[in-house]
Short mmCIF file of C-alpha atoms in Angstrom, two decimals:
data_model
loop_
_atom_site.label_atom_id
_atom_site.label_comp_id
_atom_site.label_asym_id
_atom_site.label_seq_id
_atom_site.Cartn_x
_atom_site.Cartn_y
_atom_site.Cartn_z
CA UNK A 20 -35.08 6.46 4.69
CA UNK A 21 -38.21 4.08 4.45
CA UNK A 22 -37.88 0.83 6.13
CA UNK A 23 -37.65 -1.01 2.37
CA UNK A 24 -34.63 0.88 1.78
CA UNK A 25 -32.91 0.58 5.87
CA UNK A 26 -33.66 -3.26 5.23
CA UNK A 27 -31.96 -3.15 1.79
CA UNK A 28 -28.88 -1.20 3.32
CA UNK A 29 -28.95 -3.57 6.20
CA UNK A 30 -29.02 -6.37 4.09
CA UNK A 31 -25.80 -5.62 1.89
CA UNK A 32 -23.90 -4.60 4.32
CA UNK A 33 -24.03 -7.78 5.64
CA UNK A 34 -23.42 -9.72 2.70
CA UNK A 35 -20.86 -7.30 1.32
CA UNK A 36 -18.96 -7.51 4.88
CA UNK A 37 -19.09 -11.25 5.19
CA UNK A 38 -17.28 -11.85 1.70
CA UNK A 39 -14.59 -8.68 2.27
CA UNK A 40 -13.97 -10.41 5.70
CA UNK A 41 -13.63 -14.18 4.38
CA UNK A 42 -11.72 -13.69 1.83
CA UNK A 43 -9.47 -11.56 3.28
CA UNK A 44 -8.72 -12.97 6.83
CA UNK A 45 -10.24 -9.99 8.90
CA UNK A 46 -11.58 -11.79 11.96
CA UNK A 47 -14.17 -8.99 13.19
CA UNK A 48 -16.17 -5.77 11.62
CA UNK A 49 -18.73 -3.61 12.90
CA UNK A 50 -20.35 -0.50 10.94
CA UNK A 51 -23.34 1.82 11.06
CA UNK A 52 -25.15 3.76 8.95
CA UNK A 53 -27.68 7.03 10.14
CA UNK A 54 -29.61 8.40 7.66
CA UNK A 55 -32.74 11.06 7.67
CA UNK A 56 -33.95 9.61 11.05
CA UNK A 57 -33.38 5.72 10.85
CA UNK A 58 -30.27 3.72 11.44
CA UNK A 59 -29.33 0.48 11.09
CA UNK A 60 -26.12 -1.34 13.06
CA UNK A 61 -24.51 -4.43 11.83
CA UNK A 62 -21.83 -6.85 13.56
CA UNK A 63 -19.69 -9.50 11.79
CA UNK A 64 -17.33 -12.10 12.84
CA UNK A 65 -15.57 -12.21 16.21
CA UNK A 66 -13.93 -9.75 18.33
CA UNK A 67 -10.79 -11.49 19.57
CA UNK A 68 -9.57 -14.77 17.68
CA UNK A 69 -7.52 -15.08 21.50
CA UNK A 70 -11.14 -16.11 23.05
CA UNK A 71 -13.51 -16.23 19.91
CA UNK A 72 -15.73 -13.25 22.14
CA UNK A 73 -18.24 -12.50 18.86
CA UNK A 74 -18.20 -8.57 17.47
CA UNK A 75 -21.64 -7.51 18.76
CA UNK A 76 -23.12 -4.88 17.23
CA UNK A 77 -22.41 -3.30 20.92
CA UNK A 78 -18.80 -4.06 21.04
CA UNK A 79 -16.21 -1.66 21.95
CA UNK A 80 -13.57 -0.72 19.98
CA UNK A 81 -10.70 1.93 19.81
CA UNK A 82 -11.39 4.77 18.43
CA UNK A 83 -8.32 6.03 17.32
CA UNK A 84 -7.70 8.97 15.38
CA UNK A 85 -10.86 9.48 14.63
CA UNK A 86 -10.38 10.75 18.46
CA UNK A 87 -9.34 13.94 17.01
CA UNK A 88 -12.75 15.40 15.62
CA UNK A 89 -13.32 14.77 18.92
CA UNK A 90 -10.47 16.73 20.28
CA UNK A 91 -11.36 19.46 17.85
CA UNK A 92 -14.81 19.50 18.91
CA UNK A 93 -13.20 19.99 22.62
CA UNK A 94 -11.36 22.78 21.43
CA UNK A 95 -14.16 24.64 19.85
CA UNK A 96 -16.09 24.34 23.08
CA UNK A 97 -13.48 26.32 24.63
CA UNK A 98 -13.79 28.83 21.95
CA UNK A 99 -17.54 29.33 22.41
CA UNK A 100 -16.81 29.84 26.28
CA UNK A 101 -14.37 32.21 25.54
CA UNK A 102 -11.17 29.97 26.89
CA UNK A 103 -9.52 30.32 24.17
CA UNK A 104 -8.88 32.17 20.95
CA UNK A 105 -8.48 30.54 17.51
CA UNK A 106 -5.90 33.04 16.51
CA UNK A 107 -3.36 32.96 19.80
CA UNK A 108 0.37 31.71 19.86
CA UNK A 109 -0.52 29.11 21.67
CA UNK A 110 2.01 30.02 24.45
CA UNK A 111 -0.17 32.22 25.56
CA UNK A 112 -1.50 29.82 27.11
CA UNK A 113 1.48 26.81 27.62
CA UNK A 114 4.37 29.35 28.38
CA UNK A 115 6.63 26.25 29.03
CA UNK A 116 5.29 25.20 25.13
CA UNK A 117 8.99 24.97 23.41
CA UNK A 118 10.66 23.18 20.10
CA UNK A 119 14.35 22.82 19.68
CA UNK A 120 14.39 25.94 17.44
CA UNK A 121 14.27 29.01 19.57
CA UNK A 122 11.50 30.70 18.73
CA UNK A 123 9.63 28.28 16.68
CA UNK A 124 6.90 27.50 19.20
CA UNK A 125 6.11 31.14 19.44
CA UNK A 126 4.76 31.09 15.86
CA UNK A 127 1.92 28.33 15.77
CA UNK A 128 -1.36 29.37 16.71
CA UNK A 129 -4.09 27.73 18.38
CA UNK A 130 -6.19 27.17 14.89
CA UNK A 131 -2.43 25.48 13.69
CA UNK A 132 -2.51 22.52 16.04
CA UNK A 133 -6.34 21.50 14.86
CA UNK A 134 -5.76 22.29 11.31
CA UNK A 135 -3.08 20.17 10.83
CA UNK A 136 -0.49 23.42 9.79
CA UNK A 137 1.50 23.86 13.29
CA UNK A 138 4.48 22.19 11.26
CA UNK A 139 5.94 19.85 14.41
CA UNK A 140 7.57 17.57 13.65
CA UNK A 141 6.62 14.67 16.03
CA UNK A 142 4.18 12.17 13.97
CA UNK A 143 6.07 9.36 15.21
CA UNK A 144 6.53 10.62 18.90
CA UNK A 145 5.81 7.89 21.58
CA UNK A 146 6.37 9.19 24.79
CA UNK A 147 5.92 5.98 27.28
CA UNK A 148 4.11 8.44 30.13
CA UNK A 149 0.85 6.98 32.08
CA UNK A 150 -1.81 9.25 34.02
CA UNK A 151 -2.61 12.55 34.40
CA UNK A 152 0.70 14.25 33.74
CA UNK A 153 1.32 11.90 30.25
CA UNK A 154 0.04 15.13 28.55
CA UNK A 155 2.31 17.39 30.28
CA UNK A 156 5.08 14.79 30.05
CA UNK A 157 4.61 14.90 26.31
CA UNK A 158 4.84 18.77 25.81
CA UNK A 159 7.95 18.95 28.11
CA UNK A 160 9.61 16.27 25.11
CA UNK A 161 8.46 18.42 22.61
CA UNK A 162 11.66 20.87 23.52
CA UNK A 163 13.58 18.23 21.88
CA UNK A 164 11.49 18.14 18.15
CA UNK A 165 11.49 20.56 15.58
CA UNK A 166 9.74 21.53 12.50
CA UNK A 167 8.97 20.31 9.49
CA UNK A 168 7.84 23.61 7.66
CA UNK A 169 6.63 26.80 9.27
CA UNK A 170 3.17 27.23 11.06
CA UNK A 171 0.69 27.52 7.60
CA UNK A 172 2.61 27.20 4.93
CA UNK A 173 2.03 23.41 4.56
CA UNK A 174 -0.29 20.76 5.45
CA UNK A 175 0.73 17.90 7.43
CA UNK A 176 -1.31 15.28 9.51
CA UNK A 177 0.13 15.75 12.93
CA UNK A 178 -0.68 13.84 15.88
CA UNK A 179 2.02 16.29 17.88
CA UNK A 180 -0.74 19.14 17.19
CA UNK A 181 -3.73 17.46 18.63
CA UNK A 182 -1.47 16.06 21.56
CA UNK A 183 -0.50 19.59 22.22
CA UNK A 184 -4.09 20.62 21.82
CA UNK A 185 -5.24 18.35 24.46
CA UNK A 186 -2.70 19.55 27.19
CA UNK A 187 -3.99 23.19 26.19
CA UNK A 188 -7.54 21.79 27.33
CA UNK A 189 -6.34 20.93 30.43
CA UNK A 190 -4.88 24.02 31.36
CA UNK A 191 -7.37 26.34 30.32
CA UNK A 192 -10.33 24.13 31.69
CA UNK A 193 -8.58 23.00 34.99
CA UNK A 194 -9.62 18.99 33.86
CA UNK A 195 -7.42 15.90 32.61
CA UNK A 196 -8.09 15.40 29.51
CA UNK A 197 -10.03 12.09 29.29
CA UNK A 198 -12.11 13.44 32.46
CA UNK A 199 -13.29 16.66 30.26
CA UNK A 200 -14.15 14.15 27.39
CA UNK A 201 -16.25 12.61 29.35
CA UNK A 202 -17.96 15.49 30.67
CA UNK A 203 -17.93 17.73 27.69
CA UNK A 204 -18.51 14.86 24.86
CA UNK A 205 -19.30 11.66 25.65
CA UNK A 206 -22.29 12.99 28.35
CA UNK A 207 -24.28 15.79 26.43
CA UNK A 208 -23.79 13.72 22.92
CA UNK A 209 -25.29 10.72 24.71
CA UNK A 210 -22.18 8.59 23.93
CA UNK A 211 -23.44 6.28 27.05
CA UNK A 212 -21.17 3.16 26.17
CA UNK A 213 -17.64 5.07 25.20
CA UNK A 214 -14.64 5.40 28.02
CA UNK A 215 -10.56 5.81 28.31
CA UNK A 216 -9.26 3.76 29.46
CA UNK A 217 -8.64 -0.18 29.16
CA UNK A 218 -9.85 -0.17 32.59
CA UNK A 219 -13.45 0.41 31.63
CA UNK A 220 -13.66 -1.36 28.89
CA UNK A 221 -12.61 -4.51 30.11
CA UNK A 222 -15.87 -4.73 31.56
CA UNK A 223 -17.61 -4.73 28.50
CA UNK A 224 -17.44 -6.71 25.13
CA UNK A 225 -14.24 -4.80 23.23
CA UNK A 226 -12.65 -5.65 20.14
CA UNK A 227 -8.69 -6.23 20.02
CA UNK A 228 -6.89 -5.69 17.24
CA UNK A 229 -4.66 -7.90 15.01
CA UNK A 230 -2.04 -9.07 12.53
CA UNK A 231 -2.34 -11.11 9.79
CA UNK A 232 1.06 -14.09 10.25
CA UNK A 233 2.67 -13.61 6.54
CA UNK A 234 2.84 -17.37 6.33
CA UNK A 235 -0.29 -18.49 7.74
CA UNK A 236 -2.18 -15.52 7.53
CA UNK A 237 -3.87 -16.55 10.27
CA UNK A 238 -5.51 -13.68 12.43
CA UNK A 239 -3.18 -13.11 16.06
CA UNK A 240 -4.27 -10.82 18.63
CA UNK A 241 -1.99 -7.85 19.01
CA UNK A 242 0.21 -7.68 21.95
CA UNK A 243 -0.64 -3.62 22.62
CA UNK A 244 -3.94 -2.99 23.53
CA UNK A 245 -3.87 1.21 23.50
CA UNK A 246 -1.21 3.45 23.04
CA UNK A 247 0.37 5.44 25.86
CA UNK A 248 -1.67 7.89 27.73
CA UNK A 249 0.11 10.66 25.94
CA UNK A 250 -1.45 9.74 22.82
CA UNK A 251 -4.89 10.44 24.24
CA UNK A 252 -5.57 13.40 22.21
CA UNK A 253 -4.54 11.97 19.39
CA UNK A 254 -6.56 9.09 19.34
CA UNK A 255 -4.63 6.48 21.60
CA UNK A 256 -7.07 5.42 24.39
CA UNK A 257 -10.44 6.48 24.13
CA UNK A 258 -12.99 4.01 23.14
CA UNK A 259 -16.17 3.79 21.91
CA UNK A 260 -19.59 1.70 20.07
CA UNK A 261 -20.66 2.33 16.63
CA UNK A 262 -24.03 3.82 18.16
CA UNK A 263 -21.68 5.96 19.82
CA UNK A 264 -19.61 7.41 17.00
CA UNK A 265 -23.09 7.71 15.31
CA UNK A 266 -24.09 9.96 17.74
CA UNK A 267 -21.51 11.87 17.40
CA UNK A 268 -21.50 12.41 13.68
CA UNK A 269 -25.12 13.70 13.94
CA UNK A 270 -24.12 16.25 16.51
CA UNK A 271 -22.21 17.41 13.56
CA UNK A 272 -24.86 16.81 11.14
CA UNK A 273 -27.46 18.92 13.64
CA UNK A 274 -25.54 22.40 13.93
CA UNK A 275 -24.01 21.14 17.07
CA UNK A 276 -26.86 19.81 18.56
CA UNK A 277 -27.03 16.42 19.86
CA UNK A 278 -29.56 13.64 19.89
CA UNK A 279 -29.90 14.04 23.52
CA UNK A 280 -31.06 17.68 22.58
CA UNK A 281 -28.39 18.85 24.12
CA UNK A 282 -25.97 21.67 22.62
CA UNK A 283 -22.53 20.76 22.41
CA UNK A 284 -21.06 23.23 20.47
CA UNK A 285 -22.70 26.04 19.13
CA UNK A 286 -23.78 26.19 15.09
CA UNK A 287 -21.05 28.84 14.04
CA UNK A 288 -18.20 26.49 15.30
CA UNK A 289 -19.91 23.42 13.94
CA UNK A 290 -20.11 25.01 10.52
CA UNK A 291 -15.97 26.83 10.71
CA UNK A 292 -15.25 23.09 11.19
CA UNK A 293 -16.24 22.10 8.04
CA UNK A 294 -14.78 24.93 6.05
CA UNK A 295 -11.54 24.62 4.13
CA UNK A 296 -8.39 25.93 6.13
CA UNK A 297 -6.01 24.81 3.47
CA UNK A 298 -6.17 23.14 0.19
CA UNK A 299 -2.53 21.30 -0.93
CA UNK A 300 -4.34 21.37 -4.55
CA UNK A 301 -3.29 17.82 -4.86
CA UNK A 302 -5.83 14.60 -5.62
CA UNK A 303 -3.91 12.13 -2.44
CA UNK A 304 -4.30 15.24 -0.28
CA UNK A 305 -8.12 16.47 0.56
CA UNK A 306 -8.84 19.90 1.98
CA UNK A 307 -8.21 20.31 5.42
CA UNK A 308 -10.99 21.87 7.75
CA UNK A 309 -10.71 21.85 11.80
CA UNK A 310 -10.30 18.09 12.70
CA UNK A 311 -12.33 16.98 9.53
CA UNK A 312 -10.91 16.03 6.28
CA UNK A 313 -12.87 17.36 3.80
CA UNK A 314 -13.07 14.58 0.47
CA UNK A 315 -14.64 15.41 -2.59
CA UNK A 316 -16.48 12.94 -4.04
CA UNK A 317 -17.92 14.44 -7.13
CA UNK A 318 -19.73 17.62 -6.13
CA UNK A 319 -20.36 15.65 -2.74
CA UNK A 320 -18.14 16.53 0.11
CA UNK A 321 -17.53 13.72 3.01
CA UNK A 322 -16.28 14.92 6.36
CA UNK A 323 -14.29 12.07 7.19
CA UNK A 324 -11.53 11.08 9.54
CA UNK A 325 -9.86 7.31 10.08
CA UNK A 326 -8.18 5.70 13.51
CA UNK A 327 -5.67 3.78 13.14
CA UNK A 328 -5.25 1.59 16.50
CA UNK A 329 -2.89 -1.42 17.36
CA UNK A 330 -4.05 -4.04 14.67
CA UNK A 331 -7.70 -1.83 14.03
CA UNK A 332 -9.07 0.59 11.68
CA UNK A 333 -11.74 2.65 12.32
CA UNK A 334 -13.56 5.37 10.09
CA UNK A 335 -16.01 8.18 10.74
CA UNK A 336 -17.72 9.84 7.78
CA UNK A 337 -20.65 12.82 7.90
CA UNK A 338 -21.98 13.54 4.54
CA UNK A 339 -24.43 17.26 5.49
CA UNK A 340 -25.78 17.35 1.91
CA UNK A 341 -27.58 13.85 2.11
CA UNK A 342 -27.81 13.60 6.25
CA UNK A 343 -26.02 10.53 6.08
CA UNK A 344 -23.75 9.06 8.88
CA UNK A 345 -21.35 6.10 8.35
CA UNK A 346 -19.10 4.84 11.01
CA UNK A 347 -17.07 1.25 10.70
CA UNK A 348 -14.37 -0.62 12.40
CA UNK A 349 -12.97 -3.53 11.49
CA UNK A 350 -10.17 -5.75 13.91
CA UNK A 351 -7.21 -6.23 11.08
CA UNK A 352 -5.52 -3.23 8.91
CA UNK A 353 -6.82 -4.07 5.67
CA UNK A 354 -10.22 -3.25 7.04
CA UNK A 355 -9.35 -0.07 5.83
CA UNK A 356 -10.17 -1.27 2.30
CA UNK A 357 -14.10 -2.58 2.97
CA UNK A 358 -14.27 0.63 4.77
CA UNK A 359 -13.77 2.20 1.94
CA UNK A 360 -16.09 0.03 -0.83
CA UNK A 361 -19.17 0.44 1.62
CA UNK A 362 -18.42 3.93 1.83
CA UNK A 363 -18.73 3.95 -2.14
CA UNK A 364 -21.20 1.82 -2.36
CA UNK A 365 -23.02 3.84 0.14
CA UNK A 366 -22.38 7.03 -2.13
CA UNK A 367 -23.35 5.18 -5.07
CA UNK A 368 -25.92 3.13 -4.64
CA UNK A 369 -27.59 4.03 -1.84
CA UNK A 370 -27.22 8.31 -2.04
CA UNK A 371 -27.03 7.66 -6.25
CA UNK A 372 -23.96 10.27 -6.27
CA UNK A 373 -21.81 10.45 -8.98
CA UNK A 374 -18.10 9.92 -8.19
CA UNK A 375 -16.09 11.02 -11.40
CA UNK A 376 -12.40 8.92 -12.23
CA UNK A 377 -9.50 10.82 -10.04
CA UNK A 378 -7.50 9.46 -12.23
CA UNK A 379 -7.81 9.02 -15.59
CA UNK A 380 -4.42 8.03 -17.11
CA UNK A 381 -0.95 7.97 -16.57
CA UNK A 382 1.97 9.72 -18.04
CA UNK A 383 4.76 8.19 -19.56
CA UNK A 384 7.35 11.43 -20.05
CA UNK A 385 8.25 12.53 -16.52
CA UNK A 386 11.16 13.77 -15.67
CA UNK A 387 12.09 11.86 -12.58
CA UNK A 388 15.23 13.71 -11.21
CA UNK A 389 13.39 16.22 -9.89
CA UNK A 390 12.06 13.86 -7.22
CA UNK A 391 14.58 11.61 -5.73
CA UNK A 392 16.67 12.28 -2.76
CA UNK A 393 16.36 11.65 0.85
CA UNK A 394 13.01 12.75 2.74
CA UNK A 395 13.17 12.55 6.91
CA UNK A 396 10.90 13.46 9.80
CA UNK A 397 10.82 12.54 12.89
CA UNK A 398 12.16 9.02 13.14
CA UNK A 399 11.50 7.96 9.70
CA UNK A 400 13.63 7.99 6.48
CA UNK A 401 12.33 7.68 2.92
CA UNK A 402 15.10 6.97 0.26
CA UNK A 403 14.02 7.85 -3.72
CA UNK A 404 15.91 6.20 -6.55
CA UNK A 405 15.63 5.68 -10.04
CA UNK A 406 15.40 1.81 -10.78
CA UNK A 407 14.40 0.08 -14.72
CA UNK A 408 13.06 4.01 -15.42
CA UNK A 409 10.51 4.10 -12.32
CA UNK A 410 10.40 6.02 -8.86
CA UNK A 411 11.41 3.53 -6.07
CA UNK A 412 10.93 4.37 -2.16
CA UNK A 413 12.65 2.89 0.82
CA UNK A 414 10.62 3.44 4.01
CA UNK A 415 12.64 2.72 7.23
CA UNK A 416 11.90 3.66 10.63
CA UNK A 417 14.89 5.14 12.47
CA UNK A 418 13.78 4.88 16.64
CA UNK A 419 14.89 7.32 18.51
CA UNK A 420 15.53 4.84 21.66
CA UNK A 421 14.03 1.26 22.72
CA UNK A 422 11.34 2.68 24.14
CA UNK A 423 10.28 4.46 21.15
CA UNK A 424 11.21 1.20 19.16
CA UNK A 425 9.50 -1.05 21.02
CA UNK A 426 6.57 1.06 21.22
CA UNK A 427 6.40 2.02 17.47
CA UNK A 428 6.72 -1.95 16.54
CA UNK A 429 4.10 -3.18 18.94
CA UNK A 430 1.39 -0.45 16.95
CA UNK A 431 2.89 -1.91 14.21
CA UNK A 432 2.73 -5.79 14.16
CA UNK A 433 6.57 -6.42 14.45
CA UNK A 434 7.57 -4.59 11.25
CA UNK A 435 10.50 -1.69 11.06
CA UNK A 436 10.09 -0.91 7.37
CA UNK A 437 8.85 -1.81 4.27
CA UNK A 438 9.70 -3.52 0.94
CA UNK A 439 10.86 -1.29 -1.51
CA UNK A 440 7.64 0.56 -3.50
CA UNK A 441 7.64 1.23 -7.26
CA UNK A 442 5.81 4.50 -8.13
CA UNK A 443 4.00 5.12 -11.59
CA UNK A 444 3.90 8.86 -12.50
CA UNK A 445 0.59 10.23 -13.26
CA UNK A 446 1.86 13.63 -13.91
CA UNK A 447 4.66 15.51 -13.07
CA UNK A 448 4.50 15.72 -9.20
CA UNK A 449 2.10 12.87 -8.51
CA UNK A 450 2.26 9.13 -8.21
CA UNK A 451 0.56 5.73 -7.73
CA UNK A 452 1.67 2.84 -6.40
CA UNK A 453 2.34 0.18 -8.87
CA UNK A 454 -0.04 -2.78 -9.02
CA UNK A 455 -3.19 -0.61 -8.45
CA UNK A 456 -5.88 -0.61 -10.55
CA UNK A 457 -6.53 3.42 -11.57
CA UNK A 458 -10.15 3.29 -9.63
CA UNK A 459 -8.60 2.28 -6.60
CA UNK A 460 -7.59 5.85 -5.95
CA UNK A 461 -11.41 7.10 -6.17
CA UNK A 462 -12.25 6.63 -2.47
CA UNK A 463 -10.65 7.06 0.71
CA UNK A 464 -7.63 5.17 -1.11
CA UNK A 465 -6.83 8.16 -2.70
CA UNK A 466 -4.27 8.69 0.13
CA UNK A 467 -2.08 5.64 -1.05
CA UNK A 468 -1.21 8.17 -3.77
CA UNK A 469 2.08 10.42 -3.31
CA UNK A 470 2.92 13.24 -4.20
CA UNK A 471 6.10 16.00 -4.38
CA UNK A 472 5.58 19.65 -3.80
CA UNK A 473 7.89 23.23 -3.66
CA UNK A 474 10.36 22.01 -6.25
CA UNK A 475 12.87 24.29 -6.00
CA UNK A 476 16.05 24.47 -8.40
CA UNK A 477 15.03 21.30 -9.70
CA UNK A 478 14.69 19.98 -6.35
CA UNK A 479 11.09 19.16 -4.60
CA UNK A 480 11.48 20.12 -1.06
CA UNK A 481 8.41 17.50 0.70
CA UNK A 482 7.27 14.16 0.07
CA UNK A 483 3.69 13.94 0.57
CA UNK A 484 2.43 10.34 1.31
CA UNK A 485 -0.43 9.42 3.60
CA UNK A 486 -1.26 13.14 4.31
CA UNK A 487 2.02 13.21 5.81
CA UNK A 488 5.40 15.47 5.45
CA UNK A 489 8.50 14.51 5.06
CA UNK A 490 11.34 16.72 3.83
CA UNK A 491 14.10 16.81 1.57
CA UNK A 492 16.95 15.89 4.02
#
């Protein structure tokens, strides 16, 4: 990348940030882009409408579940030290490792918990535990959640798997979790300005998150910084710069080699992460590798994962066929969506790749039956009806407890469920939400799609929205 063409990246990211952000109420954004040796960081808006701190280009900002390439990455590290072994039951290692199904536990494997296919069902599992038992504390709960599907027969986002997979880290390395990140990540990659805790980063400049007020839609500071310590794995405390994350994603980019010139993991685990491990063979679902999502765009593949935090988005994308890091976060939800135009425009314009139409048309003559029902995991209940000829879904949370409710609403912004959402069939199986434009769905939106799979005497089995199982109750 000449400097002409780091200026001309520079510049419209800027310009395309400051309109996505006034028009749309989102207070704060931050994003970087590395690419064949230069980089350019850009900062927008302010980090905290509570003070009116500005978003530096240095600000700190959760990282979320993009946490859990990092995790992974962990993992892996272990692998290449001989700790652990892909292919173990995982109580090999956690004896004490239990689900409410006798015998369930004894089936997932290591590889399971990091490819998203252990099957636990425990997405929405807040545990309110602090310090360096919250990891154990979590496992121990896990005797009272079961599964959604068994161990590699499906694919399901699962923050339970990488929560588990960070109490394995502990006991095969002898080190709390967020003190091995430290050592094992943040040091050798160079990732000088990241922590975990709120502790640390109050010293520095960090970004809250917020809420948009339906009637004002005025910007308010969320009322939960991080998540609980047990969702440190997962992507619940650890924090982190855009130079940072950068960093990071050209460890990935360099075999496993850092910029500090440092090895981190070695090149044969760098490149199994970025293989498929399963394939759903459905457009809202991307392959699955270890800890990356693997998106097709085109012929292009972008490693990619997204953190949601309380009121925050972040993304992390590594595209190895153009040597091109992009990392972003933005202080509202809807962030999510100029995350995903610069991203395009970054493929487009900037890389000149071709993204083809995911989808193309709709279909008028599906049979709907098939499809309705009611779809649970843990916590949450989705009810599909018929109405005026179209798919409608209910999504309500169902809280375990008040600790889990009050918890769950705080990430949240106040909200227990949704309105109800009408679905246009694309084809038999798959659906879009109604009001979208068709290109919507070409980018990292795609996941706004849902789909039904393992229809069974007329019956599908799983509801697929967001990545994430839920099953025919």
């Amino acid at each position: 990348m000449n400097d002409n063409t780091l200026n001309t990246v520079e510049n419209s990211l800027r310009a395309q940030i400051a309109s996505y952000c006034e028009a749309n109420h989102v207070p704060g954004f931050a994003a970087g882009v590395h690419h064949a040796g230069e980089q350019v960081v850009v900062a927008h808006g302010v980090a905290n409408t509570g003070t009116g701190a500005p978003m530096l280009a240095d600000t700190r900002f959760l990282l979320g579940s993009v946490t859990k390439v990092l995790t992974t990455t962990l993992v892996l590290r272990q692998v290449d030290l001989g700790l652990l072994a892909l292919d173990a039951p995982v109580v090999r290692y956690l004896p004490e490792f239990a689900l409410a199904t006798p015998g369930a536990a004894d089936k997932i494997l290591v590889r399971h918990l990091i490819g998203h296919t252990n099957g636990i069902d425990a997405d929405l599992y807040f545990p309110d535990a602090a310090g360096r038992d919250a990891l154990q504390a979590y496992v121990a709960g896990l005797a009272g959640r079961d599964t959604l599907f068994e161990p590699g027969e499906q694919l399901s986002y699962s923050n339970g798997g990488m929560i588990l997979a960070g109490r394995l880290l502990e006991v095969v390395t002898g080190t709390p979790f967020h003190d091995l990140l430290e050592r094992e990540i943040y040091a050798p990659v160079g990732m000088t300005d990241s922590s975990t805790s709120a502790k640390q980063a109050i010293l520095r400049s960090t970004a809250v998150g917020h809420f948009l007020d339906p009637e004002t839609m005025a910007a308010k500071p969320t009322t939960m910084f991080t998540l609980p310590d047990t969702w440190g794995p997962a992507g619940g405390t650890p924090i982190g710069t855009i130079a940072d994350l950068l960093a990071f994603g050209r460890t990935h980019l360099a075999g496993g080699v850092s910029p500090t010139g440092e090895r981190v993991l070695s090149a044969e685990s760098t490149a199994l992460m970025q293989q498929v491990c399963f394939d759903m063979d459905s457009p809202n679902v991307p392959p699955i590798g270890l800890g990356w999502v693997l998106y097709p765009f085109g012929g292009t593949t972008v490693l990619a994962m997204s953190g949601a935090s309380p009121g925050g988005v972040s993304l992390l994308c590594v595209v190895p066929e153009h040597d091109l890091v992009f990392t972003a976060f933005g202080n509202t939800p809807g962030a999510i969506l100029l995350q995903d135009q610069l991203l395009q425009w970054l493929l487009r314009e900037h890389l000149g790749v071709e993204i083809p139409a995911l989808v193309t048309a709709v279909e008028q003559e599906v049979d709907l039956t098939a499809y309705t029902g009611v779809y649970r995991s843990d916590q949450l209940r989705i009810d599909v009806t018929i109405v005026d000829g179209q798919l409608e879904e209910q999504v309500t949370y169902e809280p375990h407890d008040e600790s889990q409710e009050r918890i769950f609403t705080e990430f949240a912004g106040g909200a227990t469920s949704g309105p109800p959402q009408r679905l246009i069939p694309i084809r038999p199986g798959l659906f879009a939400p109604a009001g979208y434009p068709l290109e919507a769905f070409d980018g990292y939106l795609r996941l706004l799609l849902v789909s039904y799979h393992d229809v069974q005497d007329g019956r599908a089995r799983f509801r697929n929205g967001g990545g994430r199982l839920t099953r025919r109750a």
